[in-house]
Each structure stands twice: as C-alpha cells, then as structure tokens.
CSV table of C-alpha atoms in Angstrom, one decimal:
chain,number,residue,atom,x,y,z
X,1,GLN,CA,-1.4,15.4,10.3
X,2,GLN,CA,-1.7,12.8,7.6
X,3,GLN,CA,1.4,10.8,8.6
X,4,VAL,CA,1.5,7.3,10.1
X,5,LYS,CA,4.8,6.6,11.8
X,6,GLN,CA,5.9,2.9,11.9
X,7,SER,CA,8.6,1.2,13.8
X,8,PRO,CA,10.9,-0.7,13.8
X,9,GLN,CA,12.2,-0.6,10.2
X,10,SER,CA,13.3,-4.2,10.4
X,11,LEU,CA,12.9,-7.0,12.9
X,12,ILE,CA,14.4,-10.4,13.4
X,13,VAL,CA,12.7,-12.9,15.7
X,14,GLN,CA,13.2,-16.5,16.4
X,15,LYS,CA,10.5,-19.0,15.4
X,16,GLY,CA,7.9,-19.1,18.1
X,17,GLY,CA,8.6,-15.6,19.3
X,18,ILE,CA,6.1,-12.7,19.3
X,19,PRO,CA,7.2,-9.9,17.0
X,20,ILE,CA,5.5,-6.6,17.7
X,21,ILE,CA,5.3,-3.8,15.2
X,22,ASN,CA,4.2,-0.3,16.3
X,23,CYS,CA,2.4,2.6,14.5
X,24,ALA,CA,1.5,6.0,15.7
X,25,TYR,CA,-0.7,8.7,14.1
X,26,GLU,CA,-1.6,12.3,14.6
X,27,ASN,CA,-4.9,12.8,12.8
X,28,THR,CA,-7.6,12.1,15.3
X,29,ALA,CA,-10.1,11.9,12.5
X,30,PHE,CA,-8.6,8.6,11.4
X,31,ASP,CA,-10.9,5.8,12.3
X,32,TYR,CA,-9.9,2.7,10.3
X,33,PHE,CA,-6.6,1.0,10.7
X,34,PRO,CA,-5.6,-1.9,8.5
X,35,TRP,CA,-2.4,-3.9,8.3
X,36,TYR,CA,-1.1,-5.1,5.0
X,37,GLN,CA,1.4,-8.0,4.5
X,38,GLN,CA,3.7,-8.1,1.5
X,39,PHE,CA,5.8,-11.1,0.4
X,40,PRO,CA,8.8,-10.5,-1.9
X,41,GLY,CA,7.8,-10.0,-5.5
X,42,LYS,CA,4.1,-9.6,-4.6
X,43,GLY,CA,1.7,-6.7,-3.9
X,44,PRO,CA,0.6,-5.9,-0.4
X,45,ALA,CA,-2.5,-7.8,0.8
X,46,LEU,CA,-4.9,-7.0,3.7
X,47,LEU,CA,-4.1,-9.0,6.8
X,48,ILE,CA,-6.3,-7.6,9.5
X,49,ALA,CA,-8.0,-4.3,10.4
X,50,ILE,CA,-9.4,-2.5,13.4
X,51,ARG,CA,-11.8,0.4,14.1
X,52,PRO,CA,-11.2,2.5,17.3
X,53,ASP,CA,-14.4,1.3,19.0
X,54,VAL,CA,-12.5,-1.8,20.2
X,55,SER,CA,-9.1,-2.0,21.9
X,56,GLU,CA,-8.1,-5.4,20.4
X,57,LYS,CA,-8.8,-7.6,17.5
X,58,LYS,CA,-7.6,-11.2,16.9
X,59,GLU,CA,-7.6,-13.2,13.7
X,60,GLY,CA,-5.7,-16.5,14.1
X,61,ARG,CA,-2.2,-15.7,15.2
X,62,PHE,CA,-2.4,-12.0,14.4
X,63,THR,CA,-3.6,-9.5,16.9
X,64,ILE,CA,-4.0,-5.7,16.7
X,65,SER,CA,-3.9,-3.7,19.9
X,66,PHE,CA,-5.3,-0.2,19.7
X,67,ASN,CA,-4.7,2.7,22.2
X,68,LYS,CA,-7.0,5.5,21.2
X,69,SER,CA,-5.8,8.0,23.8
X,70,ALA,CA,-2.1,7.5,22.8
X,71,LYS,CA,-3.0,7.4,19.1
X,72,GLN,CA,-1.0,4.2,18.7
X,73,PHE,CA,-1.7,0.7,17.4
X,74,SER,CA,0.4,-2.3,17.1
X,75,LEU,CA,0.5,-5.7,15.4
X,76,HIS,CA,1.5,-8.8,17.4
X,77,ILE,CA,2.2,-12.2,15.7
X,78,MET,CA,1.8,-15.1,18.1
X,79,ASP,CA,3.9,-18.3,17.6
X,80,SER,CA,5.6,-16.7,14.7
X,81,GLN,CA,6.7,-19.0,11.8
X,82,PRO,CA,9.3,-18.6,9.0
X,83,GLY,CA,6.4,-18.3,6.6
X,84,ASP,CA,5.5,-15.0,8.4
X,85,SER,CA,8.7,-13.4,7.0
X,86,ALA,CA,7.4,-10.5,5.0
X,87,THR,CA,7.1,-6.7,5.0
X,88,TYR,CA,4.2,-5.4,7.1
X,89,PHE,CA,2.6,-2.0,6.5
X,90,CYS,CA,0.2,-0.3,8.9
X,91,ALA,CA,-2.2,2.2,7.4
X,92,ALA,CA,-5.0,4.6,8.3
X,93,SER,CA,-8.0,6.3,6.8
X,94,LEU,CA,-11.2,8.0,7.5
X,95,ILE,CA,-14.1,5.7,7.5
X,96,PHE,CA,-16.2,8.2,5.6
X,97,GLY,CA,-15.4,10.9,3.1
X,98,ASN,CA,-11.9,9.7,2.2
X,99,GLU,CA,-11.1,7.1,-0.3
X,100,LYS,CA,-7.4,6.7,0.3
X,101,LEU,CA,-5.1,5.0,2.8
X,102,THR,CA,-2.1,6.6,4.4
X,103,PHE,CA,0.6,4.0,4.8
X,104,GLY,CA,3.4,3.6,7.3
X,105,THR,CA,6.9,3.1,6.0
X,106,GLY,CA,6.9,-0.7,6.5
X,107,THR,CA,8.7,-3.2,8.7
X,108,ARG,CA,10.7,-6.0,7.2
X,109,LEU,CA,10.2,-9.0,9.5
X,110,THR,CA,12.4,-12.1,9.4
X,111,ILE,CA,11.5,-15.2,11.4
X,112,ILE,CA,14.6,-17.4,11.8
X,113,PRO,CA,14.1,-21.2,12.4
C,1,ASP,CA,-11.7,-13.3,-10.7
C,2,ALA,CA,-8.0,-13.1,-11.8
C,3,GLY,CA,-7.3,-10.2,-9.5
C,4,VAL,CA,-5.6,-7.0,-10.5
C,5,ILE,CA,-3.5,-7.5,-13.6
C,6,GLN,CA,-0.4,-5.4,-14.3
C,7,SER,CA,1.9,-5.4,-17.3
C,8,PRO,CA,4.7,-5.6,-17.9
C,9,ARG,CA,6.0,-7.2,-14.8
C,10,HIS,CA,9.5,-6.0,-15.5
C,11,GLU,CA,10.6,-3.0,-17.6
C,12,VAL,CA,14.2,-2.0,-18.3
C,13,THR,CA,14.6,1.2,-20.3
C,14,GLU,CA,17.2,3.9,-20.9
C,15,MET,CA,17.0,7.4,-19.5
C,16,GLY,CA,14.9,9.7,-21.7
C,17,GLN,CA,12.6,6.9,-23.1
C,18,GLU,CA,8.9,6.9,-22.6
C,19,VAL,CA,7.5,4.2,-20.3
C,20,THR,CA,3.9,3.0,-20.1
C,21,LEU,CA,2.6,0.8,-17.3
C,22,ARG,CA,-0.7,-0.9,-17.6
C,23,CYS,CA,-3.4,-2.0,-15.2
C,24,LYS,CA,-6.6,-4.0,-15.3
C,25,PRO,CA,-8.6,-3.6,-12.1
C,26,ILE,CA,-10.9,-6.2,-10.6
C,27,SER,CA,-14.3,-6.2,-12.4
C,28,GLY,CA,-16.9,-4.2,-10.6
C,29,HIS,CA,-14.4,-2.1,-8.6
C,30,ASP,CA,-14.9,1.6,-9.0
C,31,TYR,CA,-11.7,2.9,-7.4
C,32,LEU,CA,-8.2,2.5,-8.9
C,33,PHE,CA,-5.0,3.5,-7.3
C,34,TRP,CA,-1.4,3.9,-8.5
C,35,TYR,CA,1.4,3.5,-6.0
C,36,ARG,CA,5.2,3.7,-6.2
C,37,GLN,CA,7.4,1.7,-3.8
C,38,THR,CA,11.0,2.4,-3.1
C,39,MET,CA,13.3,1.5,-0.2
C,40,MET,CA,13.8,5.1,0.6
C,41,ARG,CA,10.2,6.4,0.5
C,42,GLY,CA,8.2,3.2,1.1
C,43,LEU,CA,4.7,3.0,-0.5
C,44,GLU,CA,3.6,6.3,-2.0
C,45,LEU,CA,0.2,7.0,-3.5
C,46,LEU,CA,0.6,8.7,-6.9
C,47,ILE,CA,-3.0,9.1,-8.1
C,48,TYR,CA,-6.4,7.5,-7.8
C,49,PHE,CA,-9.5,7.4,-9.8
C,50,ASN,CA,-13.2,6.9,-9.0
C,51,ASN,CA,-15.4,5.8,-11.8
C,52,ASN,CA,-12.6,6.5,-14.3
C,53,VAL,CA,-12.3,10.1,-13.1
C,54,PRO,CA,-9.0,11.3,-11.5
C,55,ILE,CA,-9.8,12.4,-8.0
C,56,ASP,CA,-6.4,13.2,-6.4
C,57,ASP,CA,-3.1,13.4,-8.3
C,58,SER,CA,-1.2,15.3,-5.6
C,59,GLY,CA,1.2,12.4,-5.3
C,60,MET,CA,2.3,12.6,-8.9
C,61,PRO,CA,6.0,13.7,-8.5
C,62,GLU,CA,6.4,15.7,-11.7
C,63,ASP,CA,4.8,16.7,-15.0
C,64,ARG,CA,6.7,13.8,-16.5
C,65,PHE,CA,4.2,11.5,-14.9
C,66,SER,CA,0.6,11.2,-16.3
C,67,ALA,CA,-2.2,8.6,-15.8
C,68,LYS,CA,-5.3,7.9,-17.6
C,69,MET,CA,-8.3,5.6,-17.2
C,70,PRO,CA,-10.2,5.5,-20.5
C,71,ASN,CA,-12.7,2.9,-19.2
C,72,ALA,CA,-13.6,0.9,-16.2
C,73,SER,CA,-11.3,-2.0,-17.1
C,74,PHE,CA,-8.0,-0.3,-18.0
C,75,SER,CA,-5.6,2.4,-16.8
C,76,THR,CA,-2.1,3.5,-17.8
C,77,LEU,CA,0.7,5.3,-16.0
C,78,LYS,CA,3.1,7.0,-18.3
C,79,ILE,CA,6.5,8.5,-17.6
C,80,GLN,CA,8.0,10.7,-20.3
C,81,PRO,CA,10.9,11.2,-20.3
C,82,SER,CA,12.0,8.6,-17.8
C,83,GLU,CA,14.9,9.2,-15.4
C,84,PRO,CA,17.0,6.8,-13.3
C,85,ARG,CA,15.4,8.1,-10.1
C,86,ASP,CA,12.1,6.8,-11.4
C,87,SER,CA,13.4,3.2,-10.8
C,88,ALA,CA,10.9,1.6,-8.4
C,89,VAL,CA,8.1,-0.9,-8.2
C,90,TYR,CA,4.8,0.5,-9.4
C,91,PHE,CA,1.6,-1.0,-8.0
C,92,CYS,CA,-1.9,-0.7,-9.2
C,93,ALA,CA,-4.7,-1.4,-6.7
C,94,SER,CA,-8.5,-1.4,-6.9
C,95,SER,CA,-11.3,-1.4,-4.4
C,96,ALA,CA,-15.1,-1.5,-4.4
C,97,GLY,CA,-15.5,1.7,-2.4
C,98,LEU,CA,-14.1,3.9,0.3
C,99,ALA,CA,-10.8,3.0,1.9
C,100,GLY,CA,-12.3,2.9,5.3
C,101,ARG,CA,-14.9,0.3,4.4
C,102,TYR,CA,-13.5,-1.7,1.5
C,103,GLU,CA,-10.2,-3.6,1.0
C,104,GLN,CA,-7.7,-2.5,-1.6
C,105,PHE,CA,-6.5,-5.3,-3.8
C,106,PHE,CA,-3.0,-4.8,-5.2
C,107,GLY,CA,-1.6,-6.2,-8.4
C,108,PRO,CA,1.8,-7.9,-8.6
C,109,GLY,CA,3.6,-4.7,-9.5
C,110,THR,CA,5.8,-3.6,-12.3
C,111,ARG,CA,9.5,-3.4,-11.5
C,112,LEU,CA,10.9,-0.4,-13.5
C,113,THR,CA,14.6,0.1,-14.0
C,114,VAL,CA,15.8,3.2,-15.8
C,115,LEU,CA,19.4,3.0,-16.8
C-alpha cells in the first residue's frame, strides 16, 4: 500500500530526446507527488511536484503527467541535455497527516551528446 | 543559509567499530530525516524527528542503529557495532513541515565503508 514503483531502472537517451520515467502507486490516499533529482556525490533535490487536482504540470523543460484513474505519474524531460544526466526519484505522500515521503527506487538517466 | 550540513563526508572503518554520523539541519526547520541509500535498496527512510522528538523509527534496520536529536540544530546516527552490510551513503534531510506541503532539503551525505 505504501510502495511507489518506478521504471525503468536506467535509461540512455541522445541529446535532444525526450526521456520518460514512470511511477505507479497503490495507496489512493497519496495526494502529493514530487520528483527529486540527484547528481553524483550530492543529495537529492526537489525538481518538480504535482497534486492530483491537475493532470499536467510544466516547469521549464520538465513536465509531470498525472493519471489519477490509473494511479500513475511520469516525468518527461524536453530537449534533454547532457547536464540532465542524474538519478531521478519519484515520491509520494499524504498532503495532511503524514510527514514522510515514500520514494521510488530511482532511475539513472544518461544523456549522450 | 548553508543548507543541511553532514559530517564526516567519508568514513572508512573496520567491522565491529562504532560509527557516528552527524547532521546540522537548516535553521528553523522542525523536521529531520535520516535516509540510507544503496544500489540494491535505493533510498530508505531510517527515522525522522519532529521538534527533536523521534516520531517513526520503523526503518531502523537493527538495534545496532540508534539516532538522537539533543537539540534543534544537531542530530546523530550511531551504528554500534558496524558491519560490512552497513556500507552505504547516509543522508540527513530537513523540512519546515509536513512532507506533502514542504520541500525536504538533503545534505551532501556521508559515504560509509565498513571493511
């Protein structure tokens, strides 16, 4: 019930391509879905987040698509650049009454020039 | 603000030794989280505190692990005795409130190697 399943485990995309990372959850009480980005040797940092009252959110080249009925959400990176190479984690939490995040297992993304 | 500060950044120790990891959260944040990251298990929440009080330690793997937060600006994670399977990167994170409303800020991590 508390799991967030993330795929793929790793992804290699050419510069300019659109990598897509998918996450699925079971707990319908989750209502906050952030994505964290982690560069080698650094801690994860919040990239973008969405609440289920919208189906899509864009911030620059990063877009979250949310499908409430399917209990799935995904991260798309437009015009991907080598500097986007990092590990990406999806996560979920309750908006009220739960202080912690449940993280997916991570996707190691490599953008090749 | 300097962000979340962790020390040491790297720790190499021998099996059976005591290891103490340290964290200074961002000033004003009332939640502090300890995570462990490994290739096999990803990012695992070990324990978190609210206003210096431990709230949920269900992620602490064994009694060999303990965590304290004596005041709002300092927390420790201790492993005694350490074992090779404890080798991982340990992150401390802090936030100003509930996970669903406030961003968690992560420190740079401590890479622990137990030989």
